[in-house]
Amino acid sequence: MSEKRARLILDLDTGVDDALALAYALGSPEVELAGVVCTYGNVTMRTAVRNTVALLELLGHPEVPVFAGADRALAAVEPFAPPAGVARIHGKNGFGDQPISGWCRCAPGDGMAFLRSEAQRALGEKDARLLYVPTGPLTDLALGLGSIAGLADALGRVTFMGGALVVPGNVTSCAEANVANDPAAADTVLRGGLRTRMVGLDVTHQAVLTREDTAAWRELGTPAGRFFADMTDHYIAVYEENNPHLGGCALHDPLAVAVAIDPSLVGCLAANLRVDLEGVTRGRTVCDPERLRDARKTCEVALTVDALRFLGEFRTRVTRVLAQARRTPAE
Ligand code: CA
């Protein structure tokens, strides 16, 4: 591969599908995982840090640095604690209550300082490519855009998992979970001029993983294969109750990482979006009436996806990582 590899920053609220997204990133030769910023949502920010450190050890990549991001929404006064419904979907520990070793032996660095240094590096290097993929609330990105000079230029187009344009939400009939956790942050990002690509429920509910896939991971015979199979089976079981029509679990966060690496996986509508901040539609991502006539559209909203091609890539990349983790000390 002659082209310079892009540096990838993940911003995770590390629950089940964030873990799958992390594995997808580690299995992608096009990118170098520069670091992971952790935030709240599926779990608390502190648990997201612990989970990410443990996963990186399990997957044989303890060298990847992990950083502390926002622990609450922009307007919140208390650190976020996941409600019971979220803890049921991702388990109390974020991993479907599957035990994992290696729980936090680290003091995570500061997420904003990391974003600042990566932005400076990208702006100062010729042909630098920096990918930033938030798969939790957009609080860190909103804070970064407000405090880090040149961040928008350094990031180019940010692919994020969140929102729902033409399908119902998954927290309320209007709101998707990541946007619902901090509507003000999402609105700041979507109306602030940054170029974005929204990978929301419109496409993530079309990318579904089944128990056949998790069985194949279990058969790898590695600690990572078993852990990912058990964790994901918990997630699939919740989907079988709540969304039986899907036939498996939605691959929300991994699809966002895949699309950041290869945007041709999705078909997009160019639009200017905003987020409803009040009332029954709070958290809804919708076209901004005030910018309907603007020729410049800042957001590419993914509405179609080549799900078969994505699933092929997902199986190849994640399985590669889970199989290679055989060499990792199991502790
Ligand atoms: Ca997530």
Coordinates of C-alpha atoms and ligand atoms in Angstrom, one line a residue:
M1 CA 0.0 0.0 0.0
S2 CA 1.8 3.2 -1.2
E3 CA -0.8 5.7 0.0
K4 CA -0.1 7.1 3.4
R5 CA -2.3 5.5 6.1
A6 CA -4.9 7.8 7.7
R7 CA -4.7 8.3 11.4
L8 CA -8.0 7.3 13.0
I9 CA -9.4 8.6 16.3
L10 CA -12.3 6.8 17.8
D11 CA -14.6 8.4 20.3
L12 CA -16.5 5.6 22.0
D13 CA -19.0 5.1 24.8
T14 CA -17.7 1.6 25.0
G15 CA -20.5 -0.9 25.0
V16 CA -21.1 -3.9 22.8
D17 CA -21.2 -2.3 19.3
D18 CA -18.4 0.1 20.2
A19 CA -16.3 -2.9 21.0
L20 CA -17.2 -4.3 17.5
A21 CA -16.2 -1.0 16.0
L22 CA -12.9 -1.1 17.8
A23 CA -12.2 -4.5 16.5
Y24 CA -13.2 -3.4 13.0
A25 CA -10.7 -0.5 13.2
L26 CA -7.9 -2.7 14.4
G27 CA -8.5 -5.1 11.5
S28 CA -8.4 -2.3 8.9
P29 CA -5.0 -1.9 7.2
E30 CA -6.0 1.4 5.7
V31 CA -5.8 3.2 9.0
E32 CA -3.6 3.5 12.0
L33 CA -5.5 3.7 15.3
A34 CA -4.0 6.8 16.8
G35 CA -6.0 6.7 20.0
V36 CA -9.4 6.3 21.6
V37 CA -11.3 9.1 23.4
C38 CA -13.9 7.7 25.8
T39 CA -17.2 9.2 26.6
Y40 CA -20.5 8.4 28.4
G41 CA -23.7 6.9 27.0
N42 CA -23.9 3.1 27.0
V43 CA -21.9 3.3 30.2
T44 CA -20.2 6.0 32.3
M45 CA -17.1 7.7 30.8
R46 CA -15.0 6.0 33.5
T47 CA -16.3 2.6 32.6
A48 CA -15.8 3.3 28.9
V49 CA -12.1 4.0 29.7
R50 CA -11.8 0.7 31.6
N51 CA -13.6 -1.2 29.0
T52 CA -11.5 0.2 26.2
V53 CA -8.2 -0.5 28.0
A54 CA -9.4 -4.1 28.6
L55 CA -10.4 -4.6 25.0
L56 CA -7.2 -3.3 23.6
E57 CA -5.3 -5.7 25.9
L58 CA -7.6 -8.6 24.9
L59 CA -7.1 -7.8 21.2
G60 CA -3.4 -7.6 21.5
H61 CA -3.0 -3.8 21.0
P62 CA -2.2 -2.4 24.5
E63 CA 0.0 0.2 22.8
V64 CA -3.0 2.2 21.6
P65 CA -3.5 5.2 24.0
V66 CA -6.9 5.7 25.7
F67 CA -8.1 9.2 26.8
A68 CA -10.8 10.6 29.0
G69 CA -13.5 12.6 27.2
A70 CA -16.7 14.2 28.4
D71 CA -18.5 12.5 31.3
R72 CA -21.8 14.4 30.8
A73 CA -23.8 16.3 28.3
L74 CA -23.0 20.0 27.7
A75 CA -26.0 21.1 29.8
A76 CA -25.7 18.5 32.5
V77 CA -24.6 19.3 36.0
E78 CA -23.9 15.7 37.1
P79 CA -21.8 13.0 35.4
F80 CA -24.0 10.7 33.2
A81 CA -25.1 7.4 34.6
P82 CA -26.8 5.0 32.2
P83 CA -30.6 4.4 32.8
A84 CA -31.8 0.8 33.5
G85 CA -32.9 0.3 29.9
V86 CA -29.4 1.0 28.5
A87 CA -27.8 -1.3 31.1
R88 CA -30.1 -4.1 30.0
I89 CA -29.1 -3.7 26.3
H90 CA -25.3 -3.5 26.9
G91 CA -25.2 -5.2 30.3
K92 CA -24.2 -3.4 33.5
N93 CA -20.5 -3.5 32.5
G94 CA -21.2 -2.5 28.9
F95 CA -20.2 -6.0 27.6
G96 CA -23.4 -7.9 28.2
D97 CA -22.1 -8.7 31.7
Q98 CA -19.4 -10.9 30.3
P99 CA -16.4 -10.7 32.6
I100 CA -13.2 -9.3 31.2
S101 CA -9.7 -9.1 32.7
G102 CA -7.3 -6.2 32.6
W103 CA -9.6 -3.7 34.2
C104 CA -8.0 -0.3 34.3
R105 CA -4.4 -0.1 35.2
C106 CA -4.1 3.2 33.5
A107 CA -4.5 6.9 34.2
P108 CA -6.1 8.1 30.9
G109 CA -4.7 11.2 29.3
D110 CA -6.9 14.2 28.5
G111 CA -9.1 13.8 25.5
M112 CA -9.1 17.5 24.5
A113 CA -5.3 17.7 24.7
F114 CA -5.1 14.6 22.5
L115 CA -7.5 16.1 19.9
R116 CA -5.5 19.3 20.0
S117 CA -2.2 17.6 19.4
E118 CA -3.6 15.4 16.6
A119 CA -5.1 18.5 14.9
Q120 CA -1.8 20.3 15.0
R121 CA 0.0 17.3 13.7
A122 CA -2.5 16.9 10.8
L123 CA -2.4 20.6 9.9
G124 CA 1.4 20.6 10.0
E125 CA 2.1 17.5 7.9
K126 CA 1.9 17.2 4.1
D127 CA -0.7 14.7 2.9
A128 CA -1.9 14.0 6.4
R129 CA -5.3 12.3 6.7
L130 CA -7.0 12.4 10.0
L131 CA -10.3 10.5 10.5
Y132 CA -12.4 11.1 13.6
V133 CA -15.3 8.8 14.3
P134 CA -17.6 9.5 17.2
T135 CA -19.9 6.5 18.0
G136 CA -21.4 8.0 21.2
P137 CA -22.8 11.5 22.0
L138 CA -21.2 14.3 20.2
T139 CA -20.2 16.2 23.3
D140 CA -16.4 15.9 22.8
L141 CA -16.6 17.0 19.2
A142 CA -18.8 20.1 20.2
L143 CA -16.3 21.0 22.9
G144 CA -13.3 20.5 20.6
L145 CA -14.8 22.7 17.9
G146 CA -15.3 25.4 20.4
S147 CA -11.9 25.3 21.9
I148 CA -9.3 23.9 19.4
A149 CA -8.2 26.3 16.7
G150 CA -8.2 24.7 13.2
L151 CA -10.0 21.5 14.4
A152 CA -12.6 21.6 11.6
D153 CA -9.9 22.0 9.0
A154 CA -7.8 19.2 10.4
L155 CA -10.8 16.8 10.6
G156 CA -12.2 17.4 7.1
R157 CA -15.5 15.4 7.0
V158 CA -16.4 13.7 10.3
T159 CA -18.3 10.4 10.0
F160 CA -20.5 9.9 13.1
M161 CA -22.9 7.2 14.3
G162 CA -26.1 8.9 15.3
G163 CA -29.5 10.3 14.3
A164 CA -32.3 9.1 12.2
L165 CA -33.7 11.0 9.2
V166 CA -36.4 8.9 7.6
V167 CA -36.9 6.1 10.1
P168 CA -38.1 6.3 13.8
G169 CA -35.7 6.8 16.6
N170 CA -34.7 4.2 19.1
V171 CA -35.1 6.1 22.4
T172 CA -38.3 7.9 21.5
S173 CA -40.2 7.8 18.2
C174 CA -38.1 10.7 17.1
A175 CA -34.7 10.4 18.7
E176 CA -31.7 8.2 18.3
A177 CA -29.7 7.4 21.5
N178 CA -26.4 9.2 20.8
V179 CA -28.2 12.4 19.7
A180 CA -30.7 12.1 22.5
N181 CA -27.9 11.9 25.1
D182 CA -26.8 15.4 24.1
P183 CA -29.0 17.1 21.6
A184 CA -27.3 20.5 22.1
A185 CA -23.9 19.0 21.2
A186 CA -25.3 17.4 18.1
D187 CA -27.0 20.6 17.1
T188 CA -23.8 22.6 17.6
V189 CA -21.9 20.1 15.4
L190 CA -24.5 20.0 12.7
R191 CA -25.1 23.7 12.5
G192 CA -21.5 24.8 13.1
G193 CA -20.2 24.6 9.6
L194 CA -18.2 21.3 10.1
R195 CA -18.6 18.9 7.2
T196 CA -20.2 15.7 8.5
R197 CA -21.4 12.3 7.3
M198 CA -24.3 10.9 9.4
V199 CA -24.5 7.1 9.7
G200 CA -27.8 6.8 11.6
L201 CA -30.5 4.3 12.1
D202 CA -31.6 4.8 8.5
V203 CA -28.7 2.5 7.5
T204 CA -27.5 0.8 10.7
H205 CA -30.7 -1.1 11.0
Q206 CA -30.0 -2.6 7.6
A207 CA -26.6 -4.0 8.7
V208 CA -27.4 -7.0 10.9
L209 CA -25.2 -9.6 12.6
T210 CA -26.6 -13.1 13.4
R211 CA -25.8 -15.9 15.8
E212 CA -24.2 -17.8 12.9
D213 CA -21.4 -15.1 13.0
T214 CA -20.9 -15.2 16.7
A215 CA -20.8 -19.0 16.6
A216 CA -17.9 -18.8 14.1
W217 CA -16.0 -16.4 16.4
R218 CA -16.5 -18.9 19.3
E219 CA -15.0 -21.7 17.1
L220 CA -11.8 -19.7 16.7
G221 CA -10.9 -21.0 20.1
T222 CA -9.2 -17.7 21.2
P223 CA -10.1 -15.8 24.4
A224 CA -11.1 -12.8 22.2
G225 CA -13.3 -15.0 20.0
R226 CA -15.1 -16.4 22.9
F227 CA -15.5 -13.0 24.6
F228 CA -16.8 -11.3 21.5
A229 CA -19.2 -14.2 20.8
D230 CA -20.7 -14.2 24.4
M231 CA -20.9 -10.4 24.6
T232 CA -22.6 -10.1 21.2
D233 CA -25.0 -13.0 21.9
H234 CA -26.3 -10.9 24.9
Y235 CA -26.8 -8.0 22.5
I236 CA -28.6 -10.2 19.9
A237 CA -30.9 -11.6 22.6
V238 CA -32.0 -8.1 23.5
Y239 CA -32.6 -7.4 19.8
E240 CA -34.6 -10.6 19.5
E241 CA -37.0 -9.2 22.2
N242 CA -37.1 -5.6 21.1
N243 CA -36.7 -5.8 17.3
P244 CA -37.5 -9.4 16.3
H245 CA -38.1 -8.3 12.7
L246 CA -34.4 -7.6 12.3
G247 CA -33.2 -11.2 12.7
G248 CA -30.1 -10.2 14.7
C249 CA -28.4 -7.1 16.1
A250 CA -27.7 -3.9 14.3
L251 CA -24.1 -3.1 13.6
H252 CA -24.4 0.7 14.4
D253 CA -20.9 1.7 15.4
P254 CA -18.9 -0.7 13.2
L255 CA -20.8 0.6 10.1
A256 CA -19.7 4.2 11.0
V257 CA -16.1 3.1 11.1
A258 CA -16.4 1.2 7.9
V259 CA -18.0 4.2 6.1
A260 CA -15.3 6.6 7.4
I261 CA -12.7 4.3 5.8
D262 CA -14.8 3.6 2.6
P263 CA -17.6 6.1 2.0
S264 CA -18.7 4.2 -1.1
L265 CA -20.5 1.7 1.2
V266 CA -23.4 4.2 1.6
G267 CA -25.5 6.4 -0.6
C268 CA -26.1 9.8 0.9
L269 CA -28.5 12.8 0.7
A270 CA -26.7 16.1 1.0
A271 CA -28.6 18.2 3.6
N272 CA -28.2 20.8 6.3
L273 CA -29.5 19.4 9.5
R274 CA -30.4 20.6 12.9
V275 CA -31.5 18.9 16.1
D276 CA -34.8 19.6 18.0
L277 CA -33.9 20.7 21.5
E278 CA -37.3 20.9 23.1
G279 CA -40.7 19.2 23.4
V280 CA -41.8 15.7 22.2
T281 CA -39.4 15.8 19.2
R282 CA -36.4 16.5 21.4
G283 CA -33.4 14.8 19.9
R284 CA -34.8 14.5 16.4
T285 CA -32.4 15.1 13.5
V286 CA -34.2 17.0 10.8
C287 CA -33.5 19.3 7.8
D288 CA -32.9 22.9 9.0
P289 CA -35.7 25.0 7.5
E290 CA -33.5 28.1 7.7
R291 CA -30.8 26.5 5.5
L292 CA -33.0 24.7 3.0
R293 CA -32.0 27.1 0.2
D294 CA -28.3 27.2 1.1
A295 CA -26.4 25.8 -1.9
R296 CA -23.7 24.5 0.4
K297 CA -24.8 21.4 2.3
T298 CA -22.6 20.4 5.2
C299 CA -24.0 16.9 6.0
E300 CA -24.0 13.8 3.9
V301 CA -26.9 11.7 5.4
A302 CA -26.5 8.0 4.7
L303 CA -29.8 6.6 3.5
T304 CA -28.8 3.5 1.5
V305 CA -26.1 0.9 2.3
D306 CA -24.5 -2.0 0.5
A307 CA -25.1 -4.2 3.5
L308 CA -23.8 -7.4 1.9
R309 CA -20.5 -5.8 1.0
F310 CA -20.2 -4.2 4.5
L311 CA -21.0 -7.5 6.2
G312 CA -18.3 -9.2 4.1
E313 CA -15.8 -6.6 5.2
F314 CA -16.9 -6.8 8.8
R315 CA -16.5 -10.6 8.9
T316 CA -13.1 -10.5 7.3
R317 CA -11.7 -7.7 9.4
V318 CA -13.2 -8.6 12.8
T319 CA -12.4 -12.3 12.5
R320 CA -8.8 -11.5 11.5
V321 CA -8.4 -9.5 14.8
L322 CA -10.2 -12.1 16.9
A323 CA -8.1 -14.9 15.4
Q324 CA -4.8 -13.1 15.8
A325 CA -5.5 -12.3 19.4
R326 CA -4.6 -16.0 20.0
R327 CA -1.1 -14.7 20.7
T328 CA -2.3 -12.4 23.4
P329 CA -1.5 -13.6 27.0
A330 CA -4.9 -14.7 28.3
E331 CA -4.0 -13.7 31.8
Ligands
CA1 CA -21.7 3.7 20.8

